[in-house]
Amino acid sequence: MLLVESHPHASTFMATLLLYVPLGGSLPTAAGMLGPVLAVLFTLLAGSLVFFRRVMGRALTFLRQHWQWTLLTVASLTLLSGALIFWWS
């Protein structure tokens, strides 16, 4: 246990074990799943960051050019959501 706790990825490893083993999985299966699960998570994270950067760049350019329409849209949506919450409650 001391060896696992001193490892840099110990918290991720322990979280995987704490989540998977009580759900009926075995300890070796949980340890074997850790690598592929982390690889998929990091790949999704990297891809989403690249996508987010591209989309946000375009969105910020649009907002700078059309800030009046953006302000009007945000104000309208805020009032609409407030009215719906008031109506449903």
mmCIF file of N, CA and C in Angstrom:
data_model
loop_
_atom_site.group_PDB
_atom_site.id
_atom_site.type_symbol
_atom_site.label_atom_id
_atom_site.label_comp_id
_atom_site.label_asym_id
_atom_site.label_seq_id
_atom_site.Cartn_x
_atom_site.Cartn_y
_atom_site.Cartn_z
ATOM 1 N N MET A 1 0.821 -1.189 0.000
ATOM 2 C CA MET A 1 0.000 0.000 0.000
ATOM 3 C C MET A 1 0.869 1.258 0.000
ATOM 4 N N LEU A 2 1.979 1.237 0.664
ATOM 5 C CA LEU A 2 2.879 2.384 0.707
ATOM 6 C C LEU A 2 3.431 2.681 -0.681
ATOM 7 N N LEU A 3 3.688 1.626 -1.448
ATOM 8 C CA LEU A 3 4.198 1.806 -2.806
ATOM 9 C C LEU A 3 3.170 2.512 -3.695
ATOM 10 N N VAL A 4 1.903 2.143 -3.557
ATOM 11 C CA VAL A 4 0.854 2.753 -4.357
ATOM 12 C C VAL A 4 0.658 4.215 -3.947
ATOM 13 N N GLU A 5 0.709 4.497 -2.636
ATOM 14 C CA GLU A 5 0.475 5.861 -2.168
ATOM 15 C C GLU A 5 1.599 6.812 -2.564
ATOM 16 N N SER A 6 2.805 6.293 -2.758
ATOM 17 C CA SER A 6 3.906 7.180 -3.115
ATOM 18 C C SER A 6 3.999 7.402 -4.625
ATOM 19 N N HIS A 7 3.220 6.695 -5.399
ATOM 20 C CA HIS A 7 3.229 6.839 -6.850
ATOM 21 C C HIS A 7 2.517 8.140 -7.238
ATOM 22 N N PRO A 8 2.981 8.855 -8.278
ATOM 23 C CA PRO A 8 2.345 10.129 -8.664
ATOM 24 C C PRO A 8 0.870 10.012 -9.030
ATOM 25 N N HIS A 9 0.467 8.864 -9.572
ATOM 26 C CA HIS A 9 -0.924 8.692 -9.987
ATOM 27 C C HIS A 9 -1.709 7.873 -8.963
ATOM 28 N N ALA A 10 -1.279 7.884 -7.721
ATOM 29 C CA ALA A 10 -1.917 7.061 -6.703
ATOM 30 C C ALA A 10 -3.364 7.464 -6.472
ATOM 31 N N SER A 11 -3.651 8.745 -6.472
ATOM 32 C CA SER A 11 -5.023 9.168 -6.205
ATOM 33 C C SER A 11 -5.959 8.699 -7.312
ATOM 34 N N THR A 12 -5.527 8.739 -8.570
ATOM 35 C CA THR A 12 -6.356 8.260 -9.674
ATOM 36 C C THR A 12 -6.555 6.758 -9.577
ATOM 37 N N PHE A 13 -5.477 6.059 -9.238
ATOM 38 C CA PHE A 13 -5.543 4.615 -9.098
ATOM 39 C C PHE A 13 -6.496 4.228 -7.969
ATOM 40 N N MET A 14 -6.368 4.907 -6.840
ATOM 41 C CA MET A 14 -7.212 4.581 -5.693
ATOM 42 C C MET A 14 -8.673 4.931 -5.981
ATOM 43 N N ALA A 15 -8.904 6.033 -6.684
ATOM 44 C CA ALA A 15 -10.281 6.407 -7.030
ATOM 45 C C ALA A 15 -10.904 5.352 -7.932
ATOM 46 N N THR A 16 -10.122 4.828 -8.881
ATOM 47 C CA THR A 16 -10.629 3.775 -9.754
ATOM 48 C C THR A 16 -10.982 2.536 -8.954
ATOM 49 N N LEU A 17 -10.119 2.175 -8.015
ATOM 50 C CA LEU A 17 -10.394 1.002 -7.192
ATOM 51 C C LEU A 17 -11.610 1.222 -6.297
ATOM 52 N N LEU A 18 -11.709 2.393 -5.715
ATOM 53 C CA LEU A 18 -12.824 2.671 -4.813
ATOM 54 C C LEU A 18 -14.153 2.693 -5.555
ATOM 55 N N LEU A 19 -14.139 3.098 -6.821
ATOM 56 C CA LEU A 19 -15.372 3.135 -7.591
ATOM 57 C C LEU A 19 -15.715 1.789 -8.218
ATOM 58 N N TYR A 20 -14.702 1.047 -8.654
ATOM 59 C CA TYR A 20 -14.965 -0.150 -9.450
ATOM 60 C C TYR A 20 -15.130 -1.400 -8.595
ATOM 61 N N VAL A 21 -14.264 -1.591 -7.615
ATOM 62 C CA VAL A 21 -14.271 -2.842 -6.846
ATOM 63 C C VAL A 21 -15.584 -3.048 -6.089
ATOM 64 N N PRO A 22 -16.160 -2.021 -5.428
ATOM 65 C CA PRO A 22 -17.437 -2.268 -4.743
ATOM 66 C C PRO A 22 -18.590 -2.589 -5.686
ATOM 67 N N LEU A 23 -18.469 -2.267 -6.958
ATOM 68 C CA LEU A 23 -19.536 -2.543 -7.912
ATOM 69 C C LEU A 23 -19.474 -3.965 -8.462
ATOM 70 N N GLY A 24 -18.658 -4.801 -7.868
ATOM 71 C CA GLY A 24 -18.601 -6.200 -8.274
ATOM 72 C C GLY A 24 -17.380 -6.551 -9.089
ATOM 73 N N GLY A 25 -16.497 -5.617 -9.347
ATOM 74 C CA GLY A 25 -15.297 -5.893 -10.118
ATOM 75 C C GLY A 25 -14.184 -6.415 -9.222
ATOM 76 N N SER A 26 -13.195 -6.998 -9.824
ATOM 77 C CA SER A 26 -12.071 -7.516 -9.051
ATOM 78 C C SER A 26 -10.909 -6.537 -9.088
ATOM 79 N N LEU A 27 -10.005 -6.658 -8.165
ATOM 80 C CA LEU A 27 -8.869 -5.754 -8.063
ATOM 81 C C LEU A 27 -7.970 -5.798 -9.304
ATOM 82 N N PRO A 28 -7.588 -6.963 -9.828
ATOM 83 C CA PRO A 28 -6.754 -6.970 -11.043
ATOM 84 C C PRO A 28 -7.463 -6.372 -12.259
ATOM 85 N N THR A 29 -8.768 -6.593 -12.365
ATOM 86 C CA THR A 29 -9.511 -6.027 -13.491
ATOM 87 C C THR A 29 -9.526 -4.514 -13.400
ATOM 88 N N ALA A 30 -9.724 -3.973 -12.199
ATOM 89 C CA ALA A 30 -9.728 -2.519 -12.012
ATOM 90 C C ALA A 30 -8.356 -1.934 -12.344
ATOM 91 N N ALA A 31 -7.302 -2.591 -11.924
ATOM 92 C CA ALA A 31 -5.951 -2.105 -12.214
ATOM 93 C C ALA A 31 -5.670 -2.173 -13.714
ATOM 94 N N GLY A 32 -6.155 -3.207 -14.384
ATOM 95 C CA GLY A 32 -5.958 -3.343 -15.826
ATOM 96 C C GLY A 32 -6.769 -2.342 -16.630
ATOM 97 N N MET A 33 -7.899 -1.917 -16.091
ATOM 98 C CA MET A 33 -8.745 -0.955 -16.790
ATOM 99 C C MET A 33 -8.209 0.468 -16.680
ATOM 100 N N LEU A 34 -7.369 0.719 -15.709
ATOM 101 C CA LEU A 34 -6.930 2.079 -15.435
ATOM 102 C C LEU A 34 -6.209 2.717 -16.623
ATOM 103 N N GLY A 35 -5.294 2.001 -17.246
ATOM 104 C CA GLY A 35 -4.532 2.551 -18.363
ATOM 105 C C GLY A 35 -5.404 2.960 -19.536
ATOM 106 N N PRO A 36 -6.232 2.064 -20.071
ATOM 107 C CA PRO A 36 -7.096 2.441 -21.190
ATOM 108 C C PRO A 36 -8.094 3.548 -20.848
ATOM 109 N N VAL A 37 -8.629 3.519 -19.630
ATOM 110 C CA VAL A 37 -9.583 4.562 -19.227
ATOM 111 C C VAL A 37 -8.893 5.918 -19.203
ATOM 112 N N LEU A 38 -7.700 5.990 -18.627
ATOM 113 C CA LEU A 38 -6.964 7.259 -18.587
ATOM 114 C C LEU A 38 -6.575 7.721 -19.985
ATOM 115 N N ALA A 39 -6.202 6.791 -20.853
ATOM 116 C CA ALA A 39 -5.838 7.166 -22.223
ATOM 117 C C ALA A 39 -7.026 7.786 -22.949
ATOM 118 N N VAL A 40 -8.201 7.193 -22.799
ATOM 119 C CA VAL A 40 -9.404 7.732 -23.438
ATOM 120 C C VAL A 40 -9.751 9.099 -22.852
ATOM 121 N N LEU A 41 -9.669 9.223 -21.533
ATOM 122 C CA LEU A 41 -10.000 10.506 -20.899
ATOM 123 C C LEU A 41 -9.065 11.625 -21.344
ATOM 124 N N PHE A 42 -7.766 11.347 -21.387
ATOM 125 C CA PHE A 42 -6.813 12.369 -21.803
ATOM 126 C C PHE A 42 -6.968 12.721 -23.281
ATOM 127 N N THR A 43 -7.299 11.733 -24.106
ATOM 128 C CA THR A 43 -7.535 12.006 -25.528
ATOM 129 C C THR A 43 -8.760 12.889 -25.716
ATOM 130 N N LEU A 44 -9.829 12.581 -24.991
ATOM 131 C CA LEU A 44 -11.036 13.409 -25.070
ATOM 132 C C LEU A 44 -10.769 14.821 -24.561
ATOM 133 N N LEU A 45 -9.995 14.929 -23.494
ATOM 134 C CA LEU A 45 -9.669 16.241 -22.943
ATOM 135 C C LEU A 45 -8.873 17.075 -23.942
ATOM 136 N N ALA A 46 -7.866 16.473 -24.550
ATOM 137 C CA ALA A 46 -7.041 17.208 -25.522
ATOM 138 C C ALA A 46 -7.873 17.631 -26.729
ATOM 139 N N GLY A 47 -8.687 16.731 -27.240
ATOM 140 C CA GLY A 47 -9.536 17.060 -28.387
ATOM 141 C C GLY A 47 -10.536 18.150 -28.066
ATOM 142 N N SER A 48 -11.128 18.097 -26.881
ATOM 143 C CA SER A 48 -12.108 19.119 -26.520
ATOM 144 C C SER A 48 -11.442 20.473 -26.316
ATOM 145 N N LEU A 49 -10.210 20.493 -25.816
ATOM 146 C CA LEU A 49 -9.517 21.771 -25.651
ATOM 147 C C LEU A 49 -9.208 22.425 -26.994
ATOM 148 N N VAL A 50 -8.781 21.617 -27.972
ATOM 149 C CA VAL A 50 -8.509 22.154 -29.311
ATOM 150 C C VAL A 50 -9.797 22.673 -29.933
ATOM 151 N N PHE A 51 -10.867 21.906 -29.840
ATOM 152 C CA PHE A 51 -12.161 22.312 -30.382
ATOM 153 C C PHE A 51 -12.660 23.577 -29.686
ATOM 154 N N PHE A 52 -12.542 23.606 -28.351
ATOM 155 C CA PHE A 52 -13.012 24.749 -27.572
ATOM 156 C C PHE A 52 -12.258 26.016 -27.955
ATOM 157 N N ARG A 53 -10.961 25.888 -28.177
ATOM 158 C CA ARG A 53 -10.163 27.058 -28.543
ATOM 159 C C ARG A 53 -10.599 27.619 -29.904
ATOM 160 N N ARG A 54 -10.834 26.744 -30.869
ATOM 161 C CA ARG A 54 -11.272 27.193 -32.199
ATOM 162 C C ARG A 54 -12.646 27.844 -32.137
ATOM 163 N N VAL A 55 -13.576 27.162 -31.476
ATOM 164 C CA VAL A 55 -14.943 27.674 -31.404
ATOM 165 C C VAL A 55 -14.997 28.978 -30.618
ATOM 166 N N MET A 56 -14.275 29.054 -29.500
ATOM 167 C CA MET A 56 -14.300 30.271 -28.693
ATOM 168 C C MET A 56 -13.652 31.437 -29.439
ATOM 169 N N GLY A 57 -12.625 31.169 -30.246
ATOM 170 C CA GLY A 57 -12.021 32.236 -31.042
ATOM 171 C C GLY A 57 -13.025 32.846 -32.006
ATOM 172 N N ARG A 58 -13.784 31.987 -32.666
ATOM 173 C CA ARG A 58 -14.810 32.478 -33.591
ATOM 174 C C ARG A 58 -15.929 33.187 -32.846
ATOM 175 N N ALA A 59 -16.321 32.624 -31.706
ATOM 176 C CA ALA A 59 -17.410 33.223 -30.931
ATOM 177 C C ALA A 59 -17.008 34.596 -30.391
ATOM 178 N N LEU A 60 -15.788 34.726 -29.911
ATOM 179 C CA LEU A 60 -15.345 36.014 -29.392
ATOM 180 C C LEU A 60 -15.246 37.061 -30.489
ATOM 181 N N THR A 61 -14.829 36.648 -31.667
ATOM 182 C CA THR A 61 -14.800 37.576 -32.806
ATOM 183 C C THR A 61 -16.203 38.055 -33.136
ATOM 184 N N PHE A 62 -17.153 37.135 -33.145
ATOM 185 C CA PHE A 62 -18.551 37.505 -33.407
ATOM 186 C C PHE A 62 -19.075 38.455 -32.333
ATOM 187 N N LEU A 63 -18.765 38.139 -31.050
ATOM 188 C CA LEU A 63 -19.257 38.981 -29.957
ATOM 189 C C LEU A 63 -18.678 40.391 -30.015
ATOM 190 N N ARG A 64 -17.417 40.508 -30.409
ATOM 191 C CA ARG A 64 -16.808 41.836 -30.522
ATOM 192 C C ARG A 64 -17.471 42.660 -31.625
ATOM 193 N N GLN A 65 -17.862 42.002 -32.703
ATOM 194 C CA GLN A 65 -18.456 42.712 -33.826
ATOM 195 C C GLN A 65 -19.937 43.032 -33.596
ATOM 196 N N HIS A 66 -20.632 42.170 -32.863
ATOM 197 C CA HIS A 66 -22.088 42.314 -32.700
ATOM 198 C C HIS A 66 -22.465 42.346 -31.225
ATOM 199 N N TRP A 67 -21.831 43.194 -30.434
ATOM 200 C CA TRP A 67 -22.061 43.181 -28.998
ATOM 201 C C TRP A 67 -23.456 43.661 -28.622
ATOM 202 N N GLN A 68 -24.081 44.519 -29.430
ATOM 203 C CA GLN A 68 -25.426 44.986 -29.106
ATOM 204 C C GLN A 68 -26.438 43.846 -29.196
ATOM 205 N N TRP A 69 -26.341 43.067 -30.274
ATOM 206 C CA TRP A 69 -27.251 41.929 -30.434
ATOM 207 C C TRP A 69 -27.004 40.875 -29.359
ATOM 208 N N THR A 70 -25.744 40.699 -28.994
ATOM 209 C CA THR A 70 -25.416 39.735 -27.948
ATOM 210 C C THR A 70 -26.020 40.167 -26.625
ATOM 211 N N LEU A 71 -25.896 41.443 -26.289
ATOM 212 C CA LEU A 71 -26.457 41.958 -25.045
ATOM 213 C C LEU A 71 -27.971 41.822 -25.032
ATOM 214 N N LEU A 72 -28.599 42.149 -26.146
ATOM 215 C CA LEU A 72 -30.053 42.031 -26.253
ATOM 216 C C LEU A 72 -30.502 40.574 -26.110
ATOM 217 N N THR A 73 -29.771 39.656 -26.723
ATOM 218 C CA THR A 73 -30.109 38.232 -26.634
ATOM 219 C C THR A 73 -29.962 37.715 -25.211
ATOM 220 N N VAL A 74 -28.869 38.066 -24.543
ATOM 221 C CA VAL A 74 -28.654 37.612 -23.161
ATOM 222 C C VAL A 74 -29.736 38.170 -22.242
ATOM 223 N N ALA A 75 -30.065 39.450 -22.405
ATOM 224 C CA ALA A 75 -31.111 40.053 -21.570
ATOM 225 C C ALA A 75 -32.462 39.389 -21.820
ATOM 226 N N SER A 76 -32.783 39.109 -23.077
ATOM 227 C CA SER A 76 -34.054 38.463 -23.411
ATOM 228 C C SER A 76 -34.136 37.055 -22.832
ATOM 229 N N LEU A 77 -33.061 36.293 -22.970
ATOM 230 C CA LEU A 77 -33.059 34.936 -22.430
ATOM 231 C C LEU A 77 -33.142 34.935 -20.907
ATOM 232 N N THR A 78 -32.509 35.904 -20.273
ATOM 233 C CA THR A 78 -32.583 36.004 -18.817
ATOM 234 C C THR A 78 -34.009 36.304 -18.369
ATOM 235 N N LEU A 79 -34.654 37.244 -19.018
ATOM 236 C CA LEU A 79 -36.037 37.570 -18.680
ATOM 237 C C LEU A 79 -36.975 36.392 -18.959
ATOM 238 N N LEU A 80 -36.755 35.723 -20.080
ATOM 239 C CA LEU A 80 -37.597 34.575 -20.430
ATOM 240 C C LEU A 80 -37.448 33.447 -19.420
ATOM 241 N N SER A 81 -36.199 33.132 -19.046
ATOM 242 C CA SER A 81 -35.991 32.048 -18.084
ATOM 243 C C SER A 81 -36.557 32.435 -16.715
ATOM 244 N N GLY A 82 -36.418 33.707 -16.328
ATOM 245 C CA GLY A 82 -37.010 34.153 -15.068
ATOM 246 C C GLY A 82 -38.514 34.031 -15.085
ATOM 247 N N ALA A 83 -39.147 34.404 -16.211
ATOM 248 C CA ALA A 83 -40.601 34.295 -16.334
ATOM 249 C C ALA A 83 -41.051 32.832 -16.277
ATOM 250 N N LEU A 84 -40.311 31.943 -16.936
ATOM 251 C CA LEU A 84 -40.670 30.518 -16.912
ATOM 252 C C LEU A 84 -40.526 29.931 -15.508
ATOM 253 N N ILE A 85 -39.464 30.295 -14.807
ATOM 254 C CA ILE A 85 -39.287 29.797 -13.436
ATOM 255 C C ILE A 85 -40.408 30.314 -12.543
ATOM 256 N N PHE A 86 -40.760 31.588 -12.689
ATOM 257 C CA PHE A 86 -41.846 32.166 -11.898
ATOM 258 C C PHE A 86 -43.169 31.482 -12.226
ATOM 259 N N TRP A 87 -43.412 31.186 -13.515
ATOM 260 C CA TRP A 87 -44.667 30.577 -13.940
ATOM 261 C C TRP A 87 -44.782 29.136 -13.434
ATOM 262 N N TRP A 88 -43.650 28.380 -13.461
ATOM 263 C CA TRP A 88 -43.689 26.987 -13.034
ATOM 264 C C TRP A 88 -43.743 26.817 -11.524
ATOM 265 N N SER A 89 -43.303 27.814 -10.775
ATOM 266 C CA SER A 89 -43.271 27.639 -9.310
ATOM 267 C C SER A 89 -44.555 28.073 -8.640
#
